[in-house]
Short mmCIF file of C-alpha atoms in Angstrom, two decimals:
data_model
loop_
_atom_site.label_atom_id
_atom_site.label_comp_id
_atom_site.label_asym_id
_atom_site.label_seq_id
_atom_site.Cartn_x
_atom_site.Cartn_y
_atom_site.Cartn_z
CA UNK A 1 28.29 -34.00 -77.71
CA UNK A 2 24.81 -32.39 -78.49
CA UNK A 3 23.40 -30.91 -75.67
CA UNK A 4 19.77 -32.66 -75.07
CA UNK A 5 16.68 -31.53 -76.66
CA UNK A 6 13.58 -30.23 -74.71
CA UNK A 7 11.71 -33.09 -75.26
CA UNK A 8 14.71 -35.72 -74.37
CA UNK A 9 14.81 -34.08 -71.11
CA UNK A 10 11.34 -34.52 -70.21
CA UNK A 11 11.85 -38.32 -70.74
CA UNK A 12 14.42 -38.75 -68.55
CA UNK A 13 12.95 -36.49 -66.31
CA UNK A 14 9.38 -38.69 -66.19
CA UNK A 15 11.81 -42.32 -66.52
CA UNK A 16 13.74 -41.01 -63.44
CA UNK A 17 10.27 -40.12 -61.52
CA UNK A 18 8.65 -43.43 -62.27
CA UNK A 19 12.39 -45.20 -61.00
CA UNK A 20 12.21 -43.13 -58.29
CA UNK A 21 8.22 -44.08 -57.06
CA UNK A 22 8.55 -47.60 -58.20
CA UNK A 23 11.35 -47.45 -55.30
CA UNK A 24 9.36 -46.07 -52.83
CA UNK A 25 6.39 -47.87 -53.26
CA UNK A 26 7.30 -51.11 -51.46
CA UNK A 27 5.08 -52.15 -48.90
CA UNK A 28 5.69 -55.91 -48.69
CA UNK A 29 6.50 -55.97 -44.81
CA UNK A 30 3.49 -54.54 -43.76
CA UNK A 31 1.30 -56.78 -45.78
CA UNK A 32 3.14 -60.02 -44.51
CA UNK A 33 3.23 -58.64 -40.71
CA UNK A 34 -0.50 -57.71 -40.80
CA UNK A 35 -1.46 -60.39 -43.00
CA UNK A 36 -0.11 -63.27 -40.61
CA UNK A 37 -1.76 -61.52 -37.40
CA UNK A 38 -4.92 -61.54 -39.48
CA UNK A 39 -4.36 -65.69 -39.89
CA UNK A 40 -3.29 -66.18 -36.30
CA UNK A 41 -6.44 -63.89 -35.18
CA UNK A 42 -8.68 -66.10 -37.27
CA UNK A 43 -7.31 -69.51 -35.78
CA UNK A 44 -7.29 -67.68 -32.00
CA UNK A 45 -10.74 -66.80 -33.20
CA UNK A 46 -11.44 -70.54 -33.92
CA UNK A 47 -9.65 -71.69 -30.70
CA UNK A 48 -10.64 -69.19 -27.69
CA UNK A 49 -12.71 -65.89 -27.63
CA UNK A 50 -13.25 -62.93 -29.27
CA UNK A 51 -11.16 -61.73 -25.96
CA UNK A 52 -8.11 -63.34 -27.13
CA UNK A 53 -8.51 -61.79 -30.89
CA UNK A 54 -7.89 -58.63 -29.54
CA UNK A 55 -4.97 -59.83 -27.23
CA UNK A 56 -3.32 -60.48 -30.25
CA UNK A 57 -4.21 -57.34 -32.38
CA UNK A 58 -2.95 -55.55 -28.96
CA UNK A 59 0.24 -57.03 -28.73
CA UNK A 60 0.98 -57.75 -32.02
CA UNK A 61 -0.27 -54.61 -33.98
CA UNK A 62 1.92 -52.13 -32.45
CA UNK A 63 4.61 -54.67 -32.88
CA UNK A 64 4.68 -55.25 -36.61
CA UNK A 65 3.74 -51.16 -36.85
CA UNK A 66 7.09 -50.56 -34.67
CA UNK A 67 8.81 -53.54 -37.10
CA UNK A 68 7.33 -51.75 -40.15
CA UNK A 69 8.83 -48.18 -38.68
CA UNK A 70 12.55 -49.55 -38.34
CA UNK A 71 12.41 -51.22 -41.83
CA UNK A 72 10.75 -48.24 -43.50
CA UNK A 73 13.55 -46.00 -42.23
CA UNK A 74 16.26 -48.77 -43.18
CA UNK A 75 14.59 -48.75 -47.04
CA UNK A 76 15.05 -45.08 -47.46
CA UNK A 77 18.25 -44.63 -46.25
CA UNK A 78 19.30 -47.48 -48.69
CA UNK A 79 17.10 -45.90 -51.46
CA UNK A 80 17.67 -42.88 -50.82
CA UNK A 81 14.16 -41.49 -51.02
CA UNK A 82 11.42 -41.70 -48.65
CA UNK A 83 8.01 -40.34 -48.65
CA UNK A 84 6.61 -38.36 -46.02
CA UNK A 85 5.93 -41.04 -43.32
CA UNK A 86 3.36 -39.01 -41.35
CA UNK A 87 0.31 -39.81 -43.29
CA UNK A 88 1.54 -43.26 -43.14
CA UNK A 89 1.44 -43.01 -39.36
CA UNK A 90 -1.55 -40.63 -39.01
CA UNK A 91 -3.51 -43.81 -41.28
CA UNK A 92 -1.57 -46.49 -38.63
CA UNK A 93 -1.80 -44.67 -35.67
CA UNK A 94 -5.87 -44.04 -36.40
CA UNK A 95 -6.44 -47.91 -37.67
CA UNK A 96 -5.28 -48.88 -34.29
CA UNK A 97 -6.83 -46.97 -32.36
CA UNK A 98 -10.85 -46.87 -34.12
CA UNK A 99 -9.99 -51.33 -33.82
CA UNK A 100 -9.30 -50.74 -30.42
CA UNK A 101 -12.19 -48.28 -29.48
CA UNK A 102 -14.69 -50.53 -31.44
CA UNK A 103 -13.16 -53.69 -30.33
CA UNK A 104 -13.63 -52.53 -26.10
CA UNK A 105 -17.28 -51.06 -26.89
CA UNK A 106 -17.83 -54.28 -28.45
CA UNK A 107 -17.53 -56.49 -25.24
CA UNK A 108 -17.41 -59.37 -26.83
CA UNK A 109 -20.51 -58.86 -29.05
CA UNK A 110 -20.22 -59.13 -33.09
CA UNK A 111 -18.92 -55.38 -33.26
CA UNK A 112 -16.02 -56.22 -31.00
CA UNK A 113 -14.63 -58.33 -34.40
CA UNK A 114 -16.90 -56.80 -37.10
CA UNK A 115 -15.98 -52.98 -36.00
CA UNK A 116 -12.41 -53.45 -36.42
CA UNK A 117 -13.11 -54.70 -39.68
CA UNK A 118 -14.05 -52.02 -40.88
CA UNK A 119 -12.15 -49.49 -39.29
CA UNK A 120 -9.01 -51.67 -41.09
CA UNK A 121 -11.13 -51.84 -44.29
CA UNK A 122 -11.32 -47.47 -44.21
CA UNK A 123 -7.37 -47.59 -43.26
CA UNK A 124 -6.44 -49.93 -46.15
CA UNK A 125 -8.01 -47.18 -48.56
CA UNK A 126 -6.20 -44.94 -47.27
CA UNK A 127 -2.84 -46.81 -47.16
CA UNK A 128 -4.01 -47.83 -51.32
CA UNK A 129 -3.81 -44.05 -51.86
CA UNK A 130 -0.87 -43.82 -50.13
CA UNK A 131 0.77 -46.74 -52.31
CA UNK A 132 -0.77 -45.96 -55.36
CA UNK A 133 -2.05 -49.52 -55.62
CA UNK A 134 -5.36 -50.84 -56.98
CA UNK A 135 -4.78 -53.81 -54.99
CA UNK A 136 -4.60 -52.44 -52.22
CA UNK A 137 -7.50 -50.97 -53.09
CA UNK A 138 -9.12 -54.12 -53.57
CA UNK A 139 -8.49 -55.74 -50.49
CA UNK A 140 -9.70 -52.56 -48.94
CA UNK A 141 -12.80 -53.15 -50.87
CA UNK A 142 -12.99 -56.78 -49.79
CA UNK A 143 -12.40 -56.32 -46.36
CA UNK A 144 -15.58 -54.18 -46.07
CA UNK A 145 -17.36 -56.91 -47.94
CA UNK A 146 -16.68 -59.26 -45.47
CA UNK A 147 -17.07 -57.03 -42.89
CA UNK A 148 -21.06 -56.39 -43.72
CA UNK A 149 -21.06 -59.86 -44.59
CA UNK A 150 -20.69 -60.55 -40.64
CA UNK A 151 -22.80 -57.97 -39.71
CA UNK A 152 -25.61 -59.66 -40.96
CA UNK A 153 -24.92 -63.20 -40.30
CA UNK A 154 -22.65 -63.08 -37.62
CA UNK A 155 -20.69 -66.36 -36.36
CA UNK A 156 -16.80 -67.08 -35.20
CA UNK A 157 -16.62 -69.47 -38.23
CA UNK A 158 -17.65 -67.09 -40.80
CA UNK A 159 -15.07 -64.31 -39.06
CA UNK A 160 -12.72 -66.85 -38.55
CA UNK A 161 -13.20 -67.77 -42.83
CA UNK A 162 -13.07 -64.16 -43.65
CA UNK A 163 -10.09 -62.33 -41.86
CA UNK A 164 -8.25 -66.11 -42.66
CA UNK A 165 -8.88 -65.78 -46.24
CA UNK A 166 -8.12 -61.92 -46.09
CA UNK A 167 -4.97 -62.54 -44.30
CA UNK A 168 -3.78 -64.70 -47.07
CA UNK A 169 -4.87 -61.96 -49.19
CA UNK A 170 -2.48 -59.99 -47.65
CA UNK A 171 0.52 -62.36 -47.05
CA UNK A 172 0.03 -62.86 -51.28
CA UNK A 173 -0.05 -59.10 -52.38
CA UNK A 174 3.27 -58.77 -49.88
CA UNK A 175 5.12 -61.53 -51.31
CA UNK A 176 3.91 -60.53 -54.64
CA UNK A 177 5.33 -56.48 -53.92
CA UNK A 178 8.82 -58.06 -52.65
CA UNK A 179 8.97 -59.81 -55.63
CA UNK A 180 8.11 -56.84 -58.06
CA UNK A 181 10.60 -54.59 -55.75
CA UNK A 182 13.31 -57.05 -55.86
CA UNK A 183 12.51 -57.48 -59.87
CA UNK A 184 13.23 -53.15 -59.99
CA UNK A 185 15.88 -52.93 -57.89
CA UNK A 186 17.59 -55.95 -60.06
CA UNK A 187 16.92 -54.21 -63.23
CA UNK A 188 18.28 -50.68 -62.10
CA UNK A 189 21.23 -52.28 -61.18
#
């Protein structure tokens, strides 16, 4: 048997790097956990006060950042690989608590919802360069839009249309990454 050329080497080198991040590079929890709190926000939003919006973001953020802990560990032990998690938590652990600060100096004015915003529109940037994902990216993008977009004309409807339809965003680009990482992890195998 030939021993491999220079050049062959460097291909499986780069194939077994882009095997490798395609692995890591799920994210599909988080999107579906914080995607669905955005939904239930904008119907609590619809329903009660701006008050009980950030009841649920209270309760339920460090929840699905606790679920998303557990399951990241679980994924790279069964991968194999992980990434560093601390920027992951420095970007989580910051998101939740610029929403909060906002959301309290707020008192139930338009920057108690439209701060947050924001503050998750900066942290889904970060989390896109995290990922590597243009989508992400987008939504990050988006977000802010909307964001602004309430700043000027600010009403519980138009928040309530915006983090819905973002939260549906999110719920999509989650069940679309569990597909593609269920699609790689079928074809390595």
């Amino acid at each position: 048997m030939d021993d491999p050329t220079p050049g062959e080497l460097l291909d499986r080198t780069s194939e077994a790097a882009q095997r490798t991040a395609r692995l890591v590079r799920a994210y599909w929890l988080p999107q579906l956990l914080f995607g669905s709190l955005s939904v239930i926000g904008a119907v609590v939003a619809m329903l009660l006060t701006p008050t009980h919006v950030g009841v649920v973001w209270l309760v339920g953020a460090p929840l699905a950042m606790l679920a998303t802990a557990f399951w990241s560990r679980g994924r790279s032990e069964s991968v194999g690989v992980a990434p560093d998690p601390r920027p992951y938590v420095i970007a989580g652990v910051g998101i939740f608590a610029g929403a909060t600060i906002l959301g309290f100096l707020g008192r139930g004015s338009a920057l108690s919802l439209v701060g947050p915003l924001l503050v998750v529109a900066v942290g889904y940037l970060a989390f896109s360069r995290l990922a590597r994902s243009r989508l992400v990216a987008a939504m990050a993008v988006a977000l802010a839009v909307g964001a602004l977009a309430l700043s000027v004309s600010w009403s519980v409807q138009l928040y309530s249309l915006v983090t819905g339809l973002l939260g549906s965003g999110a719920i999509g680009l989650g069940a679309w990454n569990w597909f593609e990482t269920a699609r790689s992890a079928h074809n390595e195998a």
